[in-house]
Coordinates of C-alpha atoms and ligand atoms in Angstrom, one line a residue:
M6 CA 51.8 124.7 49.4
Q7 CA 48.3 123.2 49.2
V8 CA 47.5 122.7 45.3
F9 CA 44.2 121.6 43.8
K10 CA 44.0 120.6 40.3
Y11 CA 40.9 120.7 38.3
E12 CA 39.9 120.7 35.1
R13 CA 38.9 123.7 32.8
G14 CA 35.3 123.6 31.4
K15 CA 35.4 122.5 27.8
E16 CA 39.2 122.8 27.4
D17 CA 41.8 120.2 28.4
T18 CA 44.1 122.7 30.1
V19 CA 44.8 121.8 33.7
L20 CA 45.3 124.9 36.0
N21 CA 46.3 125.1 39.4
K22 CA 43.5 126.6 41.8
A23 CA 45.4 128.4 44.5
W24 CA 44.8 130.6 48.0
W25 CA 46.1 133.8 46.5
K26 CA 44.0 133.5 43.5
E27 CA 41.0 133.3 45.5
A28 CA 42.1 136.3 47.7
V29 CA 41.6 140.1 47.9
V30 CA 44.4 142.4 48.8
Y31 CA 44.0 145.5 51.0
Q32 CA 46.8 147.8 50.7
I33 CA 48.2 149.9 53.8
Y34 CA 50.3 153.0 53.2
P35 CA 51.4 153.0 57.1
R36 CA 52.2 156.6 57.4
S37 CA 49.0 157.4 56.4
F38 CA 46.7 154.9 58.1
M39 CA 46.1 155.5 61.7
D40 CA 48.1 157.2 64.2
S41 CA 48.1 155.7 67.7
N42 CA 50.1 157.9 69.6
G43 CA 49.5 161.5 68.2
D44 CA 53.0 162.0 66.6
G45 CA 51.0 162.7 63.4
I46 CA 52.3 159.6 61.8
G47 CA 50.7 156.3 61.2
D48 CA 52.3 153.5 62.6
L49 CA 52.3 149.6 63.3
N50 CA 50.0 150.0 66.6
G51 CA 47.7 152.0 64.7
I52 CA 47.4 149.1 61.9
T53 CA 46.7 146.9 65.0
E54 CA 43.8 148.9 66.2
K55 CA 42.5 148.8 62.8
L56 CA 42.5 145.1 61.9
E57 CA 39.0 144.7 62.9
Y58 CA 37.6 147.2 60.3
L59 CA 39.8 145.3 57.3
K60 CA 38.1 141.9 59.0
E61 CA 34.7 143.4 58.6
L62 CA 35.5 144.5 55.0
G63 CA 36.7 140.8 54.5
I64 CA 39.9 141.2 52.7
D65 CA 42.4 138.3 53.1
V66 CA 45.5 139.7 52.4
I67 CA 47.2 143.1 53.9
W68 CA 50.2 144.6 51.7
L69 CA 52.1 146.7 53.7
S70 CA 53.9 149.2 52.0
P71 CA 57.5 149.6 53.5
V72 CA 57.6 149.8 57.3
Y73 CA 61.7 149.1 57.4
Q74 CA 64.1 151.5 59.0
S75 CA 64.1 154.6 56.7
P76 CA 65.6 158.1 56.8
N77 CA 62.2 158.9 54.7
D78 CA 63.7 160.3 51.5
D79 CA 60.7 158.2 49.7
N80 CA 58.7 157.7 52.6
G81 CA 60.2 153.9 53.3
Y82 CA 61.0 152.9 50.0
D83 CA 64.4 154.3 51.1
I84 CA 65.5 151.4 53.1
S85 CA 68.6 151.5 55.6
D86 CA 67.9 148.2 57.6
Y87 CA 65.9 145.5 56.2
Q88 CA 65.5 143.9 59.2
A89 CA 64.3 146.6 61.7
I90 CA 61.4 148.9 62.2
M91 CA 61.1 152.8 61.2
E92 CA 61.2 154.0 64.5
E93 CA 58.2 156.4 63.8
F94 CA 56.2 153.1 63.0
G95 CA 57.2 151.2 66.2
T96 CA 59.4 148.6 67.1
M97 CA 60.0 145.1 66.3
E98 CA 57.4 143.9 69.0
D99 CA 55.0 146.2 67.8
Y100 CA 55.3 144.4 64.2
D101 CA 55.1 141.2 65.8
R102 CA 52.2 141.9 68.0
M103 CA 50.5 143.1 64.5
L104 CA 51.3 139.8 62.5
A105 CA 50.0 137.8 65.3
R106 CA 46.8 139.6 65.7
A107 CA 46.2 140.0 62.0
H108 CA 46.9 136.0 61.6
E109 CA 44.3 135.6 64.6
L110 CA 41.8 137.4 62.4
G111 CA 42.9 135.1 59.3
I112 CA 44.4 137.9 57.7
K113 CA 47.9 137.6 55.7
I114 CA 50.7 139.8 55.7
M115 CA 52.5 141.0 52.4
M116 CA 55.8 142.7 52.9
D117 CA 56.7 145.4 50.3
L118 CA 60.1 144.2 49.0
V119 CA 62.3 147.2 47.7
V120 CA 65.5 145.5 46.7
N121 CA 66.1 147.6 43.4
H122 CA 68.0 150.0 45.3
T123 CA 68.6 150.7 49.2
S124 CA 68.8 154.1 51.0
D125 CA 72.3 155.7 51.0
E126 CA 72.5 155.2 54.3
H127 CA 72.2 151.4 54.7
A128 CA 75.5 149.8 56.1
W129 CA 76.1 148.5 52.4
F130 CA 76.1 151.8 51.1
V131 CA 78.3 153.4 53.9
E132 CA 80.8 150.6 53.2
S133 CA 80.5 150.9 49.6
R134 CA 81.3 154.5 49.1
K135 CA 84.3 154.3 50.9
S136 CA 86.8 153.1 48.8
V137 CA 87.0 151.5 45.6
D138 CA 88.3 148.1 47.0
N139 CA 86.0 148.0 49.8
P140 CA 84.1 144.8 50.1
Y141 CA 80.9 146.3 49.2
R142 CA 82.1 148.5 46.4
D143 CA 80.3 146.0 44.1
F144 CA 77.1 145.9 46.0
Y145 CA 76.3 149.1 43.8
I146 CA 76.8 150.4 40.6
W147 CA 79.7 152.9 40.3
R148 CA 81.1 154.3 37.2
K149 CA 83.8 156.8 36.1
G150 CA 82.6 160.1 34.4
K151 CA 82.4 160.4 30.7
D152 CA 84.3 163.8 29.5
G153 CA 84.1 165.3 33.1
K154 CA 80.2 164.3 32.7
E155 CA 77.4 161.8 33.9
P156 CA 78.6 158.2 33.1
N157 CA 75.6 158.1 30.7
N158 CA 72.2 160.2 29.7
W159 CA 70.2 158.2 32.0
G160 CA 67.6 160.1 33.6
S161 CA 66.3 159.2 37.3
C162 CA 62.3 158.7 37.9
F163 CA 62.5 161.7 40.3
S164 CA 64.1 164.0 37.8
G165 CA 67.7 165.2 36.8
S166 CA 70.2 162.5 36.1
A167 CA 70.3 158.9 37.2
W168 CA 73.5 159.4 38.4
K169 CA 75.5 161.4 41.4
Y170 CA 78.9 162.2 41.8
D171 CA 80.6 160.8 44.7
P172 CA 84.1 163.0 45.6
Q173 CA 85.5 160.4 48.0
T174 CA 86.6 158.0 44.9
D175 CA 85.7 160.2 42.1
M176 CA 83.3 158.6 40.8
Y177 CA 79.3 158.4 40.0
F178 CA 76.8 155.8 41.6
L179 CA 73.2 155.1 39.6
H180 CA 70.2 156.1 41.1
L181 CA 67.2 155.2 39.0
F182 CA 65.0 157.1 41.7
S183 CA 66.3 159.8 44.1
K184 CA 69.5 160.5 45.3
K185 CA 69.3 158.7 48.5
Q186 CA 68.5 155.4 46.9
P187 CA 71.4 154.0 45.1
D188 CA 70.8 151.1 43.0
L189 CA 71.9 147.8 43.9
N190 CA 73.9 145.6 41.7
W191 CA 72.3 142.6 41.0
D192 CA 75.1 141.1 38.7
N193 CA 76.9 140.4 42.3
P194 CA 75.9 137.1 43.3
K195 CA 76.8 138.5 47.0
V196 CA 74.0 141.0 46.3
R197 CA 71.5 138.3 45.8
D198 CA 72.5 136.0 48.6
R199 CA 72.4 138.7 51.0
V200 CA 68.7 139.8 49.5
F201 CA 67.4 136.1 49.8
D202 CA 68.8 135.9 53.2
M203 CA 66.8 138.7 54.5
M204 CA 63.8 137.5 52.4
N205 CA 64.2 133.9 54.4
W206 CA 64.6 135.7 57.7
W207 CA 61.1 137.6 57.2
C208 CA 59.7 134.0 56.2
E209 CA 60.7 132.4 59.1
K210 CA 59.3 135.1 61.1
G211 CA 55.7 134.2 59.3
I212 CA 55.0 136.7 56.8
D213 CA 52.7 135.4 54.0
G214 CA 54.4 137.2 50.9
F215 CA 55.9 140.0 49.0
R216 CA 55.0 142.8 46.5
M217 CA 58.4 143.4 45.0
D218 CA 59.1 147.2 44.4
V219 CA 60.1 147.9 40.7
I220 CA 61.3 144.4 40.3
S221 CA 61.5 144.7 36.7
L222 CA 64.3 147.1 37.0
I223 CA 66.7 145.1 38.8
S224 CA 68.8 143.7 36.0
K225 CA 70.7 146.6 33.9
P226 CA 71.2 146.2 30.3
E227 CA 74.8 145.6 29.5
G228 CA 77.3 148.4 29.0
L229 CA 74.5 150.8 30.4
P230 CA 74.1 152.3 27.0
D231 CA 73.0 156.1 25.9
G232 CA 69.0 156.7 25.4
V233 CA 66.9 159.0 23.3
P234 CA 66.8 162.0 25.5
G235 CA 63.5 163.5 26.1
E236 CA 61.8 167.0 26.9
N237 CA 64.6 167.7 30.1
G238 CA 67.6 166.3 28.3
Y239 CA 67.5 162.8 30.0
A240 CA 66.7 159.5 28.6
D241 CA 64.7 156.3 30.1
S242 CA 67.3 154.0 31.5
G243 CA 66.1 151.3 29.5
C244 CA 66.5 148.8 32.6
A245 CA 63.1 147.1 32.4
N246 CA 62.7 143.7 31.8
G247 CA 67.0 143.6 31.8
P248 CA 69.0 140.7 30.3
H249 CA 69.0 138.7 33.7
V250 CA 66.0 139.5 35.5
H251 CA 64.1 136.3 34.9
E252 CA 67.2 134.3 35.9
Y253 CA 67.5 136.3 39.0
L254 CA 64.0 136.0 39.7
K255 CA 64.2 132.1 39.4
E256 CA 67.2 132.0 41.6
M257 CA 65.1 133.9 44.0
N258 CA 62.1 131.3 43.7
K259 CA 64.6 128.5 44.1
K260 CA 66.4 129.7 47.1
V261 CA 63.3 131.5 48.9
L262 CA 59.8 131.7 47.5
S263 CA 59.5 127.8 46.8
H264 CA 60.0 126.9 50.7
Y265 CA 57.1 128.6 51.7
N266 CA 53.1 129.4 51.0
L267 CA 53.1 133.3 49.9
I268 CA 51.6 135.6 47.7
T269 CA 53.9 137.3 45.5
V270 CA 53.5 140.1 43.1
G271 CA 56.2 142.3 41.3
E272 CA 55.7 146.0 40.2
A273 CA 56.6 145.9 36.8
S274 CA 56.4 149.1 35.1
G275 CA 57.0 148.9 31.3
V276 CA 55.7 145.1 31.3
T277 CA 54.7 143.5 28.1
L278 CA 52.3 140.8 27.9
E279 CA 55.0 138.3 26.7
E280 CA 57.4 139.5 29.6
A281 CA 54.2 139.1 31.9
K282 CA 54.0 135.9 31.3
K283 CA 57.5 135.0 32.3
Y284 CA 57.1 137.0 35.3
A285 CA 54.1 135.0 36.5
S286 CA 54.0 132.0 34.6
A287 CA 51.7 129.4 35.7
D288 CA 54.6 127.0 35.9
G289 CA 55.8 128.7 39.5
S290 CA 58.7 129.4 38.4
E291 CA 59.2 133.2 39.3
L292 CA 56.1 135.2 40.9
N293 CA 52.4 134.6 41.3
M294 CA 51.6 137.6 39.2
V295 CA 52.6 141.3 38.2
F296 CA 51.3 144.7 38.2
Q297 CA 51.1 146.0 34.8
F298 CA 50.5 150.1 34.5
E299 CA 49.1 150.5 31.0
H300 CA 45.8 151.1 32.1
V301 CA 46.5 153.6 34.5
G302 CA 48.6 155.7 32.1
S303 CA 47.6 157.7 29.0
G304 CA 47.7 154.7 26.5
P305 CA 48.5 154.8 22.8
E306 CA 46.9 158.0 22.4
G307 CA 48.8 159.6 24.7
N308 CA 51.2 162.4 23.5
N309 CA 52.7 163.4 26.6
R310 CA 55.6 166.0 26.5
F311 CA 56.2 165.7 30.6
G312 CA 55.8 161.9 31.2
K313 CA 53.2 161.3 33.9
W314 CA 52.5 164.9 34.4
D315 CA 50.8 165.7 31.5
S316 CA 48.8 162.5 30.9
H317 CA 45.4 162.5 30.5
K318 CA 42.7 159.7 31.0
M319 CA 42.0 157.6 27.9
S320 CA 39.1 157.1 26.2
L321 CA 36.9 154.0 27.2
P322 CA 37.3 151.9 23.9
V323 CA 41.0 152.3 24.1
W324 CA 40.8 151.6 28.1
K325 CA 38.9 148.4 27.6
K326 CA 41.0 147.0 24.6
I327 CA 44.1 147.4 27.2
L328 CA 42.4 145.8 30.0
S329 CA 40.7 143.0 28.0
K330 CA 44.4 142.2 26.4
W331 CA 45.7 141.6 29.7
Q332 CA 42.2 139.5 30.6
T333 CA 42.8 137.1 27.8
G334 CA 46.1 137.4 27.0
L335 CA 46.8 135.8 30.5
E336 CA 44.0 133.4 30.6
G337 CA 45.6 129.9 31.6
K338 CA 49.1 131.1 31.3
A339 CA 49.8 133.5 34.1
W340 CA 47.7 135.3 36.7
N341 CA 46.6 139.0 36.5
S342 CA 46.7 141.6 39.5
L343 CA 43.7 144.1 39.4
F344 CA 44.4 147.5 40.6
L345 CA 42.8 151.3 39.8
A346 CA 45.0 152.8 42.7
N347 CA 48.0 152.8 44.8
H348 CA 50.2 155.2 46.7
D349 CA 51.6 156.5 43.3
Q350 CA 48.4 156.8 41.5
P351 CA 45.5 159.8 42.1
R352 CA 42.7 158.5 43.6
S353 CA 40.4 156.0 41.2
V354 CA 37.0 157.7 41.6
S355 CA 38.9 161.4 41.0
W356 CA 40.4 159.8 37.7
F357 CA 38.4 157.1 36.5
G358 CA 34.9 157.8 37.9
N359 CA 33.7 161.1 39.0
D360 CA 34.0 162.9 42.3
S361 CA 31.2 165.3 42.4
A362 CA 28.8 165.2 45.2
E363 CA 26.2 163.8 42.9
Y364 CA 28.2 161.1 41.6
R365 CA 31.0 160.1 43.9
E366 CA 29.4 157.2 45.4
I367 CA 27.9 155.5 42.2
S368 CA 30.8 155.9 40.6
A369 CA 33.0 154.3 43.1
K370 CA 30.8 151.3 43.2
M371 CA 30.7 150.9 39.2
L372 CA 34.2 151.0 39.5
A373 CA 34.6 148.7 41.8
T374 CA 32.2 146.6 40.1
C375 CA 34.2 146.7 36.9
L376 CA 37.3 145.8 38.3
H377 CA 36.2 143.1 40.9
M378 CA 34.3 141.2 38.3
M379 CA 37.3 140.7 36.6
Q380 CA 40.0 137.5 36.5
G381 CA 42.7 138.3 38.8
T382 CA 43.6 138.9 42.3
P383 CA 41.8 142.4 43.3
Y384 CA 43.8 145.2 45.2
V385 CA 42.1 147.7 47.4
Y386 CA 44.0 150.8 48.3
Q387 CA 43.1 152.3 51.6
G388 CA 40.3 154.8 51.5
E389 CA 39.3 153.5 48.1
E390 CA 36.6 151.4 49.6
L391 CA 34.9 154.7 51.0
G392 CA 35.0 156.4 47.9
M393 CA 38.1 158.7 49.1
C394 CA 38.9 161.4 46.4
N395 CA 42.1 163.3 45.3
A396 CA 43.1 165.8 47.5
Y397 CA 43.1 169.0 45.4
F398 CA 45.6 170.9 47.4
D399 CA 46.2 174.5 46.1
K400 CA 49.4 175.3 47.6
L401 CA 52.4 173.8 46.9
E402 CA 53.6 173.8 50.4
D403 CA 51.1 171.3 51.2
Y404 CA 52.8 168.6 49.1
R405 CA 55.1 166.4 50.5
D406 CA 56.0 163.7 48.1
I407 CA 59.7 163.9 46.6
E408 CA 58.6 163.1 43.0
S409 CA 56.1 165.8 43.1
L410 CA 58.6 168.4 44.5
N411 CA 61.2 167.5 42.1
A412 CA 59.2 167.8 39.3
Y413 CA 57.7 170.8 40.2
K414 CA 61.3 172.2 40.0
E415 CA 62.4 170.8 37.1
L416 CA 59.2 171.6 34.8
T417 CA 58.8 175.0 36.5
E418 CA 62.5 175.8 35.9
T419 CA 63.8 174.2 32.9
C420 CA 60.9 173.1 30.8
G421 CA 58.8 176.3 30.9
V422 CA 55.6 174.9 32.5
S423 CA 53.9 177.6 34.6
H424 CA 53.5 177.5 38.2
E425 CA 49.4 177.4 37.3
E426 CA 49.9 174.6 35.1
M427 CA 51.9 172.6 37.1
M428 CA 49.6 173.2 40.1
G429 CA 47.0 171.6 37.9
Y430 CA 49.1 168.5 37.1
L431 CA 50.0 168.0 40.7
K432 CA 46.0 168.2 41.6
R433 CA 45.3 165.5 39.2
I434 CA 48.2 163.4 39.4
S435 CA 50.4 164.0 42.5
R436 CA 50.9 160.6 44.4
D437 CA 50.1 162.8 47.6
N438 CA 46.2 162.7 46.6
A439 CA 46.5 158.8 47.6
R440 CA 48.6 159.6 50.5
T441 CA 46.2 161.9 52.7
P442 CA 45.1 160.2 55.7
M443 CA 42.5 157.8 55.7
Q444 CA 39.2 159.1 56.8
W445 CA 38.1 157.4 59.8
D446 CA 35.2 159.3 61.2
D447 CA 34.0 163.2 61.4
S448 CA 35.8 164.1 64.3
A449 CA 39.3 166.5 64.0
N450 CA 41.7 165.3 61.7
A451 CA 39.2 162.5 60.5
G452 CA 40.0 160.7 63.7
F453 CA 43.5 159.7 61.7
T454 CA 45.9 161.5 64.7
T455 CA 45.4 163.7 67.8
G456 CA 48.2 165.6 66.7
T457 CA 49.3 167.3 63.4
P458 CA 49.0 165.0 60.3
W459 CA 52.4 165.2 58.8
I460 CA 50.2 165.6 55.6
K461 CA 47.0 167.6 55.6
V462 CA 43.6 165.5 55.8
N463 CA 41.2 166.0 52.9
S464 CA 38.6 168.3 53.6
N465 CA 35.5 166.5 53.0
Y466 CA 36.3 163.9 55.5
K467 CA 33.0 164.9 57.5
T468 CA 30.8 163.3 54.5
V469 CA 33.5 160.6 53.4
N470 CA 34.6 158.4 56.4
A471 CA 34.4 154.7 57.7
K472 CA 32.4 155.4 60.8
Q473 CA 29.5 156.9 59.0
Q474 CA 30.0 153.9 55.9
T475 CA 30.3 150.9 57.8
T476 CA 26.7 151.3 59.5
D477 CA 25.2 152.3 56.1
P478 CA 24.2 149.4 54.2
D479 CA 24.2 151.5 50.8
S480 CA 27.9 152.7 51.5
V481 CA 30.8 152.1 49.3
F482 CA 32.3 150.2 52.0
S483 CA 29.2 147.9 52.3
Y484 CA 29.2 147.7 48.3
Y485 CA 33.0 146.6 48.5
K486 CA 32.0 144.2 51.3
E487 CA 29.9 142.8 48.9
L488 CA 31.9 142.5 46.1
I489 CA 34.5 140.6 48.2
R490 CA 31.9 138.2 49.7
L491 CA 30.7 137.3 46.5
R492 CA 34.3 136.6 45.2
H493 CA 34.8 134.3 48.0
E494 CA 31.5 132.6 47.3
N495 CA 31.5 132.3 43.6
D496 CA 33.9 130.4 41.6
I497 CA 33.1 132.1 38.5
I498 CA 34.2 135.0 39.4
V499 CA 37.6 133.9 40.4
Y500 CA 38.1 131.6 37.4
G501 CA 35.5 132.4 34.9
E502 CA 37.0 132.9 31.3
Y503 CA 36.6 136.8 30.2
E504 CA 34.9 138.1 27.2
L505 CA 34.4 141.5 26.4
L506 CA 31.4 142.6 24.2
E507 CA 30.9 145.7 22.2
P508 CA 34.2 147.0 22.3
Q509 CA 33.4 149.9 20.2
N510 CA 31.0 151.1 22.5
E511 CA 32.1 154.6 24.0
E512 CA 30.1 154.9 27.0
L513 CA 29.5 151.4 28.4
F514 CA 31.7 148.5 29.6
I515 CA 30.1 145.2 29.1
Y516 CA 32.0 141.8 29.6
T517 CA 30.8 138.1 30.4
R518 CA 32.5 135.8 32.6
T519 CA 31.7 132.0 31.8
W520 CA 32.3 129.2 34.0
N521 CA 30.9 125.6 33.2
N522 CA 27.6 126.1 32.6
E523 CA 27.2 129.7 33.9
Q524 CA 27.6 132.9 32.8
L525 CA 27.9 136.4 34.4
M526 CA 27.0 139.8 32.2
V527 CA 28.7 142.8 33.7
L528 CA 27.4 146.3 32.5
C529 CA 29.0 149.3 33.6
N530 CA 27.8 152.9 32.5
F531 CA 31.2 155.5 32.7
T532 CA 28.9 158.4 31.9
D533 CA 26.5 160.6 33.7
K534 CA 23.8 159.9 31.3
D535 CA 21.3 157.5 30.9
V536 CA 22.6 155.0 28.1
V537 CA 20.9 152.2 26.2
I538 CA 22.3 148.7 26.4
P539 CA 22.7 147.5 23.1
A540 CA 20.1 145.0 22.0
A541 CA 22.2 142.2 21.2
V542 CA 23.5 142.3 24.4
M543 CA 20.1 142.2 26.0
A544 CA 19.2 139.6 23.7
Q545 CA 22.2 137.2 25.3
I546 CA 20.5 137.7 28.8
P547 CA 17.7 135.2 29.7
A548 CA 14.4 136.3 31.1
D549 CA 15.0 134.3 34.0
A550 CA 18.6 136.1 34.6
Q551 CA 19.1 137.2 38.3
I552 CA 20.8 139.7 39.3
L553 CA 23.9 139.2 41.3
I554 CA 25.0 142.9 42.4
S555 CA 23.9 146.3 41.5
N556 CA 24.5 149.7 42.3
H557 CA 21.5 151.1 41.3
V558 CA 17.8 150.7 43.2
G559 CA 15.0 150.9 41.0
N560 CA 13.7 149.3 37.9
L561 CA 16.0 147.2 35.8
E562 CA 15.3 148.2 32.4
A563 CA 17.7 148.1 28.9
V564 CA 18.6 151.5 29.9
L565 CA 21.7 152.1 32.2
R566 CA 21.7 155.1 34.7
P567 CA 24.9 157.2 35.3
Y568 CA 27.4 155.2 36.3
E569 CA 25.1 152.2 37.1
A570 CA 26.8 148.8 36.9
R571 CA 24.8 145.3 37.0
V572 CA 25.8 142.1 37.0
Y573 CA 23.5 139.3 35.8
R574 CA 23.8 135.8 36.1
Y575 CA 22.3 133.0 34.2
N576 CA 22.8 129.5 32.8
V577 CA 24.1 128.9 29.3
K578 CA 24.7 125.6 27.4
Ligands
GLC621 C1 58.0 152.0 43.3 C2 57.2 152.5 44.5 C3 57.2 154.2 44.7 C4 58.7 154.3 44.9 C5 59.7 153.7 44.0 C6 61.0 153.6 44.4 O1 57.4 152.6 42.3 O2 55.8 152.1 44.3 O3 56.2 154.5 45.7 O4 58.6 155.7 45.1 O5 59.4 152.3 43.9 O6 61.0 152.8 45.1
CA622 CA1 52.3 157.5 65.2

């Protein structure tokens, strides 16, 4: 790995400069990206076709959501063979062609590594369930029932119990996600070795990194103790940041990661700042960075009865406090990943911005400015660069996501939630909002497929699409392109130190980045009103400051227009 050493401004600390800190990642959800053969399902050849579009955007790395063989209970997050490609997506030859073409264009490929669980159709599990003395039995987590019931009161993230009874051996197996996603037993060294062998196989193929699915859950607490039950009668498993997770990741690092020049990011729901410093320590002993989820939840003000479903957007001061905590907390010690959206979240412009016709574009650009000017590696989720919006499906039949469908059933049948209320939750926060097909142009099905798409296209595709935006210099796409270019050309955006100003301001997000003798002042208006910039902030901006980027054309005054974002650049002593 190419490592540059350099001195940080005024401090003595020496940090590593690394390519993955300077990179911008683009997430592809293959099922919804581009369909090349008219079966309504996105595929690898579709991705290869669109690599030039990504080159034009300027991103460095693609995070590819799972493309492995899978019965698709959870759209590929249930893997039945880690070394084969899902038939619907193509063949290994298609994969190799995509990888080679991406590399030709200077784009790296980060694979999704889903190893907390496999599919129940994986050969290991097929063996494991056969008998208690099968050599694969201990690859999974089997327990006897307790008083004729499940071994403990843990709930699955996809509703109901986290245990499924298997009559074959009269025992239960653990599944923190769907019944078709049995959890692997990471305490078994054979499991770890098989996983590491598989990872090495992909690395030898020439891939460039791993995004590690729910990696914070792999080490289960000793004795699998009951938790405190919630509204649905089930408890959180308490598996997040379990007793041996760092040990296992250090072993993975030693046996796999350290042999290659990779980008690695761990999905770590429930991670604290202190834990993140271990996962993503600057000493390189585990991963490069983690995804933390505090800023996409309801925050400490949240008082949700139904978990994510009745969560709400938090107030701006609380949101700023959370993001700033991560910015300053990891400074010099670990590294942040920056994201507002992914395939599990609602569309960022719909949740954090304003997706009305009037403000969709400007608020999407403002959010992008706010995120991309921070310290960390930014992630763009497919369609976010176009300002794609939530699907707002009116009918339950339009939803496809297992989490949404299971939750509908559980909340309406056992928690007293009405159909109308639940449909409202789904419109705001269902994962399917992020999974509607990529909007390429204004032709039928947004140019995604010539067949019938597996999930409905967002009805706004005639006005929101890539074809229109790639040629429009004022589009959301062009704005993202500029943000990415600026990051590539300015060390201050990558490495500058972050400081939040005006923490209590309820309308503006204002922060600085400082690097050597330079400073950026980032000003973002999160409201649909004109907001006066505080005098103390204006006083900090010298008269000869330049505008690095802005989403607003017109006079630059001490007032920010609705959703205006403005970044000043100037010298400091
Ligand atoms: C992660 C994935 C999500 C998936 C789950 C189970 O949270 O991002 O899509 O359903 O893990 O694999
Ligand atoms: Ca297809």
